[in-house]
Short mmCIF file of C-alpha atoms in Angstrom, two decimals:
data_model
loop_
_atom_site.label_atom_id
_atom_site.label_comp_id
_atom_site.label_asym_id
_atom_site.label_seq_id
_atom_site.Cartn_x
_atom_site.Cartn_y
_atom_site.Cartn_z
CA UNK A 246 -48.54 98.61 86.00
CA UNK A 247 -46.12 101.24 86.42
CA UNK A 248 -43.85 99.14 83.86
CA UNK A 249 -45.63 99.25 81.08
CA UNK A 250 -47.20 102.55 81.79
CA UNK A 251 -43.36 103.60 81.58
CA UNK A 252 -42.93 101.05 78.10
CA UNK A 253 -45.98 103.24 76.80
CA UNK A 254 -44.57 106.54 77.29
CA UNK A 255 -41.42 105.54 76.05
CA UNK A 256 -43.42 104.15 72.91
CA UNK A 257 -44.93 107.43 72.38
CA UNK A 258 -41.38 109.80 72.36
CA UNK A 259 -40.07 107.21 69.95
CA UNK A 260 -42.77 107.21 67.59
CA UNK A 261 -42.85 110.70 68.05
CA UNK A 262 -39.85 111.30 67.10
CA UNK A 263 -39.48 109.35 64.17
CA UNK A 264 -43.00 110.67 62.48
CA UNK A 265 -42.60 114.13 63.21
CA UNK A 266 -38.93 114.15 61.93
CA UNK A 267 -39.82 112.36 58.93
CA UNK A 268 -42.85 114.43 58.01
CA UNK A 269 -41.14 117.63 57.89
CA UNK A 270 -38.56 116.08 55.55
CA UNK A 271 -40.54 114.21 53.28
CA UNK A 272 -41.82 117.41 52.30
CA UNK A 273 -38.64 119.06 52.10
CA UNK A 274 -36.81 116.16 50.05
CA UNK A 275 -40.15 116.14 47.33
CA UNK A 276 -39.76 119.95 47.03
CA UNK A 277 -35.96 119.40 46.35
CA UNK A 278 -36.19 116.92 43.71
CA UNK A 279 -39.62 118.42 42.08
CA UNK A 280 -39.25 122.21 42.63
CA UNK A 281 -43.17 121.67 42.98
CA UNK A 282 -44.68 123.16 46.08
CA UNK A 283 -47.76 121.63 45.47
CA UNK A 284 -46.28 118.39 45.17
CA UNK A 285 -44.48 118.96 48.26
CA UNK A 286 -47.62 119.45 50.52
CA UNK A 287 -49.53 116.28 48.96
CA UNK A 288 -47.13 114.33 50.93
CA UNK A 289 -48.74 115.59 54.01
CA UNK A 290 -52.14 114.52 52.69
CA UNK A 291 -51.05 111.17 52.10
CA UNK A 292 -50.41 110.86 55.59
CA UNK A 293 -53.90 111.72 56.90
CA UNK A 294 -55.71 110.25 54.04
CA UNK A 295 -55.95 106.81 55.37
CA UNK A 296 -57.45 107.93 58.10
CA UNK A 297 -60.73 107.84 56.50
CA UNK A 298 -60.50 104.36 56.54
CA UNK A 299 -60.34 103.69 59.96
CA UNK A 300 -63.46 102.13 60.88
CA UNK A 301 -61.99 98.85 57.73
CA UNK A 302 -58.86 99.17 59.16
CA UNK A 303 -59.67 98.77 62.59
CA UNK A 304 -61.50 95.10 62.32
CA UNK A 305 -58.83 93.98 61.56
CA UNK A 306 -57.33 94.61 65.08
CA UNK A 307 -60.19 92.89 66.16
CA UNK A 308 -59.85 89.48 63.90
CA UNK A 309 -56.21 89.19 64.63
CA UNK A 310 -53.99 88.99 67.74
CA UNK A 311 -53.45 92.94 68.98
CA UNK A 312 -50.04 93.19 70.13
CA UNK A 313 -48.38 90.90 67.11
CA UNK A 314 -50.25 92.72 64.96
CA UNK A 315 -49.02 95.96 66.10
CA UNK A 316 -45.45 94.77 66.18
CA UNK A 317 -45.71 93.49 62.69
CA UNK A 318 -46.55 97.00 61.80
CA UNK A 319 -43.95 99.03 63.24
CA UNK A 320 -41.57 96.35 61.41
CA UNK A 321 -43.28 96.95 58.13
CA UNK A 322 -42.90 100.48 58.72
CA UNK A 323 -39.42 100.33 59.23
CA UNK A 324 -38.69 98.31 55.98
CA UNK A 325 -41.11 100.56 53.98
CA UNK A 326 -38.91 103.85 55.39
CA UNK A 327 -35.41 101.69 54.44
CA UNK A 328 -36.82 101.95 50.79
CA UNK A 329 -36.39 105.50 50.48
CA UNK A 330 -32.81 104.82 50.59
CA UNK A 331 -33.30 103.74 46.51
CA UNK A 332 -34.60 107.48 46.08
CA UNK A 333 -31.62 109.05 44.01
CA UNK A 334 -33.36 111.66 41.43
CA UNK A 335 -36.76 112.89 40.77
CA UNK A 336 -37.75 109.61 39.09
CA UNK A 337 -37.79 107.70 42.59
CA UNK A 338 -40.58 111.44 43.90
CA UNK A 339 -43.64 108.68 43.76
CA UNK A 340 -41.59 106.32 46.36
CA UNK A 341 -41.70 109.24 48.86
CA UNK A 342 -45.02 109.79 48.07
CA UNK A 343 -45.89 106.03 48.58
CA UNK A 344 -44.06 105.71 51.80
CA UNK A 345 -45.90 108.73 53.59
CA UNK A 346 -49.00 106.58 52.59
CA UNK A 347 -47.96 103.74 54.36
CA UNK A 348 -47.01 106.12 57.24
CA UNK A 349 -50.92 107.36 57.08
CA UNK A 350 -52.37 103.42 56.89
CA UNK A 351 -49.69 102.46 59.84
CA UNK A 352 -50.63 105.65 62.01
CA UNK A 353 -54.61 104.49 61.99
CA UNK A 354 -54.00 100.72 62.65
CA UNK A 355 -50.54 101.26 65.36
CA UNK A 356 -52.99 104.52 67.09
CA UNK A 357 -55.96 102.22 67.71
CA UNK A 358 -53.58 99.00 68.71
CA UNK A 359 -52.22 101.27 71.05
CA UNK A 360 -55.69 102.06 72.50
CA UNK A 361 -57.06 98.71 72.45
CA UNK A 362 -53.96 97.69 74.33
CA UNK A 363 -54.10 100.05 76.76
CA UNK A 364 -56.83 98.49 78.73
CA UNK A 365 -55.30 95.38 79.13
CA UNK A 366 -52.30 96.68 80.45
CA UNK A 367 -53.36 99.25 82.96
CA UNK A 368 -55.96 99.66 85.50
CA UNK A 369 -58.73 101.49 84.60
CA UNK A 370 -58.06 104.09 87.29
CA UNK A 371 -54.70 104.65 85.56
CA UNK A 372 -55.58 105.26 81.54
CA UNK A 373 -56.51 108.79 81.57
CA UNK A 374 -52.94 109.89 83.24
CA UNK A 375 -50.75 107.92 81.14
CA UNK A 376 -52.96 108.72 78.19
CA UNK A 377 -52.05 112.46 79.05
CA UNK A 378 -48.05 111.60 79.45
CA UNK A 379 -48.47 109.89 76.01
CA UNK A 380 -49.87 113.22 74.96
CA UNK A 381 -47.14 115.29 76.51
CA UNK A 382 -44.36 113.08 75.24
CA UNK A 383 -45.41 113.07 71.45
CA UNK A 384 -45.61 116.69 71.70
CA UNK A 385 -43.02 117.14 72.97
CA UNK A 386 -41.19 115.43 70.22
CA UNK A 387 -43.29 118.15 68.06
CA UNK A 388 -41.02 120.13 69.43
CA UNK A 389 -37.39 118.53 68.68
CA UNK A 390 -37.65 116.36 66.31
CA UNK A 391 -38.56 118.43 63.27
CA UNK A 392 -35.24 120.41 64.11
CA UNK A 393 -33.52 117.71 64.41
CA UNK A 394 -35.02 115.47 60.91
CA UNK A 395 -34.14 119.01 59.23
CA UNK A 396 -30.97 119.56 60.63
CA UNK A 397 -30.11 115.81 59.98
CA UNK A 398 -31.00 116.58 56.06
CA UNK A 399 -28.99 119.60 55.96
CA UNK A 400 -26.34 117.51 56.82
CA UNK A 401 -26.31 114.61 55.07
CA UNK A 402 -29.34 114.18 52.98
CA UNK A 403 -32.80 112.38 52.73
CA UNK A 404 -31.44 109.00 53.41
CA UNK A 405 -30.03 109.73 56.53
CA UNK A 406 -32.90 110.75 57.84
CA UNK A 407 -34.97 107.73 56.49
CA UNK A 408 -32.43 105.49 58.42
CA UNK A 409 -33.00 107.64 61.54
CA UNK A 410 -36.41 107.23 61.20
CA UNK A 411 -36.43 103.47 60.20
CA UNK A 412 -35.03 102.75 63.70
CA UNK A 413 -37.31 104.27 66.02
CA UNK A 414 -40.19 102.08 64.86
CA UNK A 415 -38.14 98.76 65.08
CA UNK A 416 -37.39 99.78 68.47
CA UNK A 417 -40.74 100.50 69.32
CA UNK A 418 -42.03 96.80 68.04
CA UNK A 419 -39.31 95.78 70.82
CA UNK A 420 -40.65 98.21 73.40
CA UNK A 421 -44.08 96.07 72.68
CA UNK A 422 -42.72 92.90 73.33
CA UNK A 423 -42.19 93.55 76.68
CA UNK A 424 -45.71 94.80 77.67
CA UNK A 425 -47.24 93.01 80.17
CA UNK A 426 -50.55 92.15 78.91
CA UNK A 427 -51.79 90.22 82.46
CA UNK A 428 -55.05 92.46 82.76
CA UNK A 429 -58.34 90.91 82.06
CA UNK A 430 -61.08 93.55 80.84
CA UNK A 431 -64.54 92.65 82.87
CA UNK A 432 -66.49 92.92 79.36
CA UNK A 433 -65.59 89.80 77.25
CA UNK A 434 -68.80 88.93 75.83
CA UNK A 435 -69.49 90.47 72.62
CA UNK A 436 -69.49 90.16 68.81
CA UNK A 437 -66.49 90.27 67.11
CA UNK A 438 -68.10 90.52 63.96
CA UNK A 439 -70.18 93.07 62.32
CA UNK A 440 -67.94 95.10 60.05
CA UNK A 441 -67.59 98.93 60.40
CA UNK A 442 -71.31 99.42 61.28
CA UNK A 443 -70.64 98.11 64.44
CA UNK A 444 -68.03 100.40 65.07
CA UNK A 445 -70.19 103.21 64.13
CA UNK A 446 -73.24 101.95 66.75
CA UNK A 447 -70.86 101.67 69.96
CA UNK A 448 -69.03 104.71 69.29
CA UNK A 449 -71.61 106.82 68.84
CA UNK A 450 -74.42 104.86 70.85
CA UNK A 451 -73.43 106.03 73.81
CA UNK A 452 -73.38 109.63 75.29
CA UNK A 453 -70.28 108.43 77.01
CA UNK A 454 -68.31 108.04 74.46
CA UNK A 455 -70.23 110.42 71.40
CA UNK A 456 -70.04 113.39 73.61
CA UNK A 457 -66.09 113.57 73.88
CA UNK A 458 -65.38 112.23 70.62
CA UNK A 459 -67.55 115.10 69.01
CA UNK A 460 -65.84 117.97 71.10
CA UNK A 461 -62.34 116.83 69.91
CA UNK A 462 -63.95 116.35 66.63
CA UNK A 463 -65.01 119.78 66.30
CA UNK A 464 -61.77 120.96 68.18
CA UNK A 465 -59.59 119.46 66.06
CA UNK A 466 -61.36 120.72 62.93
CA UNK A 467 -61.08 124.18 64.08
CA UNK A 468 -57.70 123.61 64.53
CA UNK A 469 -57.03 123.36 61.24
CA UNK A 470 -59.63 125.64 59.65
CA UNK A 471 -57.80 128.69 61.79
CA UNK A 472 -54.25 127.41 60.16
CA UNK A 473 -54.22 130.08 57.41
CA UNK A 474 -56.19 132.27 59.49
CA UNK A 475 -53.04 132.10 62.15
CA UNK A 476 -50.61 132.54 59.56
CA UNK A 477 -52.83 136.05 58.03
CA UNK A 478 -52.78 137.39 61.46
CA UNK A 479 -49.01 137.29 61.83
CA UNK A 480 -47.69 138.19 58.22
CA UNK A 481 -50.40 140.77 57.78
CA UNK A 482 -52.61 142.34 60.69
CA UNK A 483 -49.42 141.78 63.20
CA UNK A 484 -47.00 142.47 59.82
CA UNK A 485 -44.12 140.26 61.64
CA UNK A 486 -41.39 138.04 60.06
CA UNK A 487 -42.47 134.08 59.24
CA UNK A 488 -40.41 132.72 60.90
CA UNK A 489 -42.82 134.22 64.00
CA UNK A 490 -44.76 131.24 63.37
CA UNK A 491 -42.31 128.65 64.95
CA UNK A 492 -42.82 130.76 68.43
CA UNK A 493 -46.53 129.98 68.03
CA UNK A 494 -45.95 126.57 67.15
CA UNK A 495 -43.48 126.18 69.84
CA UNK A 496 -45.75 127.89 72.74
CA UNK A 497 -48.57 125.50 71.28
CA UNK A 498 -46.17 122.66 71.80
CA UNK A 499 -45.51 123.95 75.59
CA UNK A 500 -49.34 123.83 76.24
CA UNK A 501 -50.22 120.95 74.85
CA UNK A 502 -47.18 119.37 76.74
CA UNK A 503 -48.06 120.90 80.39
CA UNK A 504 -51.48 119.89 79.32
CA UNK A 505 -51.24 116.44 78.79
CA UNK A 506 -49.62 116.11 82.50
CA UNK A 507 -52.67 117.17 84.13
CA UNK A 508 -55.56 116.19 81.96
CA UNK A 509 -55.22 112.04 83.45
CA UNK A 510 -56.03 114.08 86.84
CA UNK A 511 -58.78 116.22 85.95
CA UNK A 512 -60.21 113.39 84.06
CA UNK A 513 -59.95 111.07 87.62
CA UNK A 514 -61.97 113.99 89.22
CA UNK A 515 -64.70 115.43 87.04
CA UNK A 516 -65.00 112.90 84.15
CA UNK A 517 -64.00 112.73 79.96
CA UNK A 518 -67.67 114.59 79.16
CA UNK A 519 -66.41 117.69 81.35
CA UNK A 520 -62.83 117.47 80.33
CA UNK A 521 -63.87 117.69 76.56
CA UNK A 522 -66.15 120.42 77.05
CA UNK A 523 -63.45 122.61 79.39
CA UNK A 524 -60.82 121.68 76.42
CA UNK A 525 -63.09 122.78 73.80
CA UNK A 526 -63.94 125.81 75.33
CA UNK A 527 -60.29 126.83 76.33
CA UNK A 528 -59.37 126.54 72.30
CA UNK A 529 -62.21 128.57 71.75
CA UNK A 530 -60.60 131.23 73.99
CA UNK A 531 -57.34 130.89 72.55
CA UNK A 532 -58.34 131.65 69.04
CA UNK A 533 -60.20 134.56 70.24
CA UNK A 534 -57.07 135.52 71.86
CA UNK A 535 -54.96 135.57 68.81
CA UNK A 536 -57.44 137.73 67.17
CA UNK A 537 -55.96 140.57 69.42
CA UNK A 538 -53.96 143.33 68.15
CA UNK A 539 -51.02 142.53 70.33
CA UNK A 540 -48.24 139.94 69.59
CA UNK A 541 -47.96 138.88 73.21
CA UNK A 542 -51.84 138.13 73.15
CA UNK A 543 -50.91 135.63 70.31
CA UNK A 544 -48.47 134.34 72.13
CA UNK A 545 -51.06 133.27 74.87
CA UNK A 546 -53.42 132.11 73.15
CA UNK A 547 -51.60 129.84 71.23
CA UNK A 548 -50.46 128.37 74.93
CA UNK A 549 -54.54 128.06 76.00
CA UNK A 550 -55.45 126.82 72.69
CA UNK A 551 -52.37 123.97 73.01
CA UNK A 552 -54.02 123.25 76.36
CA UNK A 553 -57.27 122.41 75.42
CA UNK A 554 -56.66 120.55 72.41
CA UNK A 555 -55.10 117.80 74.06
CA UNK A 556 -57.51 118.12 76.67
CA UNK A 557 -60.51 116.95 73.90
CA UNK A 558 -58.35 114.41 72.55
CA UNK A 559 -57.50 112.57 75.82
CA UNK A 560 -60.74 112.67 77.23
CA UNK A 561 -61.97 111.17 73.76
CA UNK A 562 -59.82 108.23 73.80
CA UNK A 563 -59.98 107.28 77.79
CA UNK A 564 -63.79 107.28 77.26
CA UNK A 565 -63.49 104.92 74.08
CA UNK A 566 -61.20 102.86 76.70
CA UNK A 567 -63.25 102.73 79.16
CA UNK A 568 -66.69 102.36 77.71
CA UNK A 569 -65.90 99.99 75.28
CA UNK A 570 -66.73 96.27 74.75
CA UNK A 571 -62.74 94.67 75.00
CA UNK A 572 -63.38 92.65 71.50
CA UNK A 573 -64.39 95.67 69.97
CA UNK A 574 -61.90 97.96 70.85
CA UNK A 575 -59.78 97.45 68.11
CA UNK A 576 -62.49 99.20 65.30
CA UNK A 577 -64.04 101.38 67.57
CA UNK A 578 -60.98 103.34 68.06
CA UNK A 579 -59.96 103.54 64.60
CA UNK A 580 -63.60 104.76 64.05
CA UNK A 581 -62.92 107.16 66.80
CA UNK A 582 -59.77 108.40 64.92
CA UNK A 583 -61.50 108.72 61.84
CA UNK A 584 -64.40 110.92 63.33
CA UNK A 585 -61.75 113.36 65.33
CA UNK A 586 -58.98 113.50 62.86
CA UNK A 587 -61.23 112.99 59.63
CA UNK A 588 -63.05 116.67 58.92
CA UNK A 589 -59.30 117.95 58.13
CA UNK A 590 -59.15 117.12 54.86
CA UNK A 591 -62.12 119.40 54.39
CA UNK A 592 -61.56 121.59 57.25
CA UNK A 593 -58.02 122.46 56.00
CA UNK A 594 -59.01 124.15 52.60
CA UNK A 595 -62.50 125.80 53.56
CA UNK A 596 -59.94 127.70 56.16
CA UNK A 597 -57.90 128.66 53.39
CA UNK A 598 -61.07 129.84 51.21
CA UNK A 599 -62.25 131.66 54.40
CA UNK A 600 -59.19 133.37 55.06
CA UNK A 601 -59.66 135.65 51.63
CA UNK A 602 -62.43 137.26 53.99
CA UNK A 603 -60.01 138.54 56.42
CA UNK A 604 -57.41 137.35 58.53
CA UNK A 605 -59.96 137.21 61.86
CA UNK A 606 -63.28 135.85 60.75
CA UNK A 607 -61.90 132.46 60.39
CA UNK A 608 -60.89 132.16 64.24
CA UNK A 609 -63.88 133.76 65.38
CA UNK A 610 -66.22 131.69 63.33
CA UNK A 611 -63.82 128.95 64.73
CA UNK A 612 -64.44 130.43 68.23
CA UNK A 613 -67.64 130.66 68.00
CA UNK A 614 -68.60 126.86 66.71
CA UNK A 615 -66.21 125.22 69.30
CA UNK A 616 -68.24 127.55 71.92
CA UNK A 617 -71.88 126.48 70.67
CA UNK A 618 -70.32 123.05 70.79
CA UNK A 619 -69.89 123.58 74.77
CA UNK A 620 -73.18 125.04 75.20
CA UNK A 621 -75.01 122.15 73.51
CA UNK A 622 -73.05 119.69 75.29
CA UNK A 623 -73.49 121.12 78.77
CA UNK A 624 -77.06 121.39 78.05
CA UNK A 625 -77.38 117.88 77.37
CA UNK A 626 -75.45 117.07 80.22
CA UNK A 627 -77.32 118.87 82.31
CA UNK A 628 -80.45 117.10 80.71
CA UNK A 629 -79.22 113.87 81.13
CA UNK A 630 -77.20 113.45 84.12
CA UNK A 631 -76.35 109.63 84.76
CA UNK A 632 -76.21 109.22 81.02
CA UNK A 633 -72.70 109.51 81.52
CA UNK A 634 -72.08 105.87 82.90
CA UNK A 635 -74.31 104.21 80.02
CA UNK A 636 -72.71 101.49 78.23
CA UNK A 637 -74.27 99.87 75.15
CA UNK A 638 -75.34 96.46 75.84
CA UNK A 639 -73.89 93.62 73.95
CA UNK A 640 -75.49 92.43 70.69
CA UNK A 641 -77.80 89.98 70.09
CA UNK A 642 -75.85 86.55 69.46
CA UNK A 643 -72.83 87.08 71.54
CA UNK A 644 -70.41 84.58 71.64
CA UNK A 645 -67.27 84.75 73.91
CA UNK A 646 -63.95 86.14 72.84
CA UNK A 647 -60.77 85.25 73.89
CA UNK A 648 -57.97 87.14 75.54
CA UNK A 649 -57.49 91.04 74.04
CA UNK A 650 -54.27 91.89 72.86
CA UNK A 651 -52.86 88.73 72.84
#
C-alpha cells in the first residue's frame, strides 16, 4: 500500500507540474501572437469548460477498463500538447485554444480515474491521508511550476514549453502501470448502467457524501467570486504594487500545502462532514481577514483561507471514495467534480460585477454565505446524527460487476 500510495503522490507533482506550467503559458503565448487580452483569458475557460460535462464523461470510466483508460488519456494528452509544436504565427491561435480544451475534457475524465482508482489501491483507512499529500503536492507545484513554464518561455519559446509539458503526462501513464490494483472493494453489486441520472442519485442521495460535496461546492465558488474582490483590495484600499498578488498567491499555496498534510488525519478522527464544515468556515475567516486595513492581515488570511479550501475538497472526494458503490465510482466522481468545480464559470464574473460595489462587499458576502453554509450543515448534523454512515442501497436489478480499475 505504501507503494502505490507513493506512485500516487508522485502522479500528482507530475501532473501538477505539467498543467500548471502549461496554463500560465498558454495564456501568455495567445496574448503574444493575438495582442488580444480577451482572447488570452478564454484559454483558461476552455480548460474548466468541460467540466460541466462530467457526469457524460464519467460513464464512461464506468463502461471501460479504469486504469487503461486513464493511461490512454495521459498519452492522448501528450500527443495533443506535441501539436502545439506546428503553432508558428497567429494563424495556428485556434490550435492553442483547442489544446487547452482537451486539457479541460482530460482533467474531468484523468481526476475521476484517479478517484475511482484510489479505492482499489489503498485501504480505506488510508485514502483521506494520501488524498491530502495529493493535495499538498499539486499545490505545491502551484507554486513552481508557473515560474518555471514562464521562465522556460522567456527562454526559448512556446514550444519548449509544450515539449516540457508533453512529457510529464507520458510519464505519468507509466507511473500508472505500475499501480498495484490487488484491493477488492466490499460493494460489487450494482448497476453499471443508468446514465448521468444515476450519478446524480448516489451523489447526492446520501448525506454522506451531499454534505461535503456542497461545502467545497460553495467554498470553491467563493473562491472565485472574491478573485477581483482580492485583487481591489490590494491595488486600491491597500494601494500596493501588483505584483503583491504573487505573495498572496504564494502564502495561499503554503496553506493549502501544510493543509493537505494534515487534513487525511483530521479526517481519520472526526469524519469528511466535520472536516468540510471546519474548511468552509476557516475560508470564511480568511476572506474576512483580508478585508482588514492592514497588509499583514492579508497576508494571513490568504494562509487560513489556503487551509480550508483544501480541507472541503479532500473531505469531498474521500467521502465519494468511501461511500460509493465500486462500479459507480467512475461517474459519480466526475459528477462530484462538476458540482464543486462547476459554479465558476458563473461565480467568476458575478465577482467581477460585484466588485464595482466596492472592493469588500464581495468577500464579506463571500464570508458570510460560506458561514450560513456551516450553520445549516451543523444543524443538520446535529439533527441527524448517524446519517453520516448511510449508504444508498443498490438499485433495483443489480447485476454483478467485475473487477474496478482493471
Amino acid at each position: 500500500m505504501r507503494r502505490n500510495a507513493g506512485l500516487f503522490v508522485a502522479i500528482s507533482l507530475l501532473s501538477g507540474f505539467g498543467s500548471s506550467a502549461m496554463s500560465l503559458v498558454a495564456g501568455i503565448w495567445i496574448l503574444d501572437l493575438s495582442g488580444s487580452t480577451s482572447l488570452a483569458a478564454l484559454a483558461g475557460l476552455c480548460v474548466y469548460a468541460p467540466v460541466l460535462a462530467g457526469p457524460w464523461l464519467g460513464g464512461l470510466l464506468d463502461r471501460a477498463p479504469r486504469r487503461p483508460l486513464v493511461i490512454a488519456v495521459n498519452l492522448m494528452l501528450a500527443a495533443a500538447l506535441l501539436a502545439l509544436l506546428a503553432v508558428r504565427g497567429p494563424g495556428q491561435t485556434w490550435l492553442i485554444f483547442a489544446v487547452s480544451c482537451a486539457y479541460g475534457v482530460s482533467y474531468v475524465l484523468i481526476d475521476a480515474g484517479e478517484t475511482a482508482l484510489l479505492p482499489s489501491a489503498l485501504a480505506p483507512t488510508e485514502l483521506g491521508d494520501v488524498n491530502g499529500w495529493r493535495s499538498s503536492a499539486q499545490e505545491g507545484m502551484k507554486l513552481v511550476a508557473p515560474l518555471a513554464g514562464a521562465g522556460l518561455y522567456a527562454w526559448r519559446g512556446g514550444h519548449a514549453v509544450a515539449v516540457l509539458s508533453a512529457a510529464m503526462p507520458a510519464l505519468v501513464a507509466t507511473l500508472y502501470a505500475f499501480l498495484r490494483l490487488n484491493r477488492t472493494p466490499t460493494d460489487r453489486r450494482t448497476e453499471r448502467g443508468g446514465g448521468p441520472r444515476t450519478g446524480l442519485v448516489v451523489l447526492f442521495g446520501q448525506r454522506a457524501t451531499r454534505l461535503p460535496v456542497v461545502l467545497a461546492a460553495v467554498s470553491i465558488a467563493m473562491s472565485g467570486f472574491t478573485t477581483a474582490g482580492i485583487y481591489a483590495i490590494v491595488v486600491t484600499e491597500l494601494r500596493l504594487p501588483t505584483t503583491f498578488l504573487g505573495v498572496l498567491a504564494s502564502a495561499q499555496g503554503t496553506g493549502s500545502l501544510l493543509g493537505g498534510l494534515i487534513v487525511g488525519r483530521l479526517i481519520a478522527a472526526r469524519g469528511a462532514g466535520a472536516v468540510g464544515v471546519a474548511g468552509t468556515a476557516l475560508f470564511a475567516i480568511g476572506c474576512l481577514a483580508r478585508c482588514l486595513p492592514w497588509w499583514p492581515a492579508t497576508v494571513v488570511g490568504a494562509v487560513v483561507a489556503g487551509v480550508g479550501l483544501p480541507w472541503t475538497l479532500v473531505a469531498a472526494v474521500t467521502a465519494v471514495q468511501t461511500h460509493t458503490p465500486s462500479a459507480l465510482l467512475g461517474r459519480v466522481s466526475a459528477t462530484a467534480n462538476t458540482a464543486m468545480f462547476g459554479p465558476l464559470v458563473v461565480a467568476i464574473p458575478l465577482g467581477a460585477a460585484a466588485v464595482h460595489l466596492g472592493a469588500r462587499p464581495p468577500l464579506v458576502a463571500a464570508a458570510a454565505i460560506c458561514l450560513t453554509a456551516v450553520v445549516v450543515a451543523t444543524s443538520r448534523r446535529r439533527s441527524a446524527p448517524h446519517d453520516e454512515a448511510a449508504t444508498v442501497p443498490p438499485p433495483r436489478g443489480t447485476v454483478g460487476a467485475g473487477p474496478a480499475g482493471r
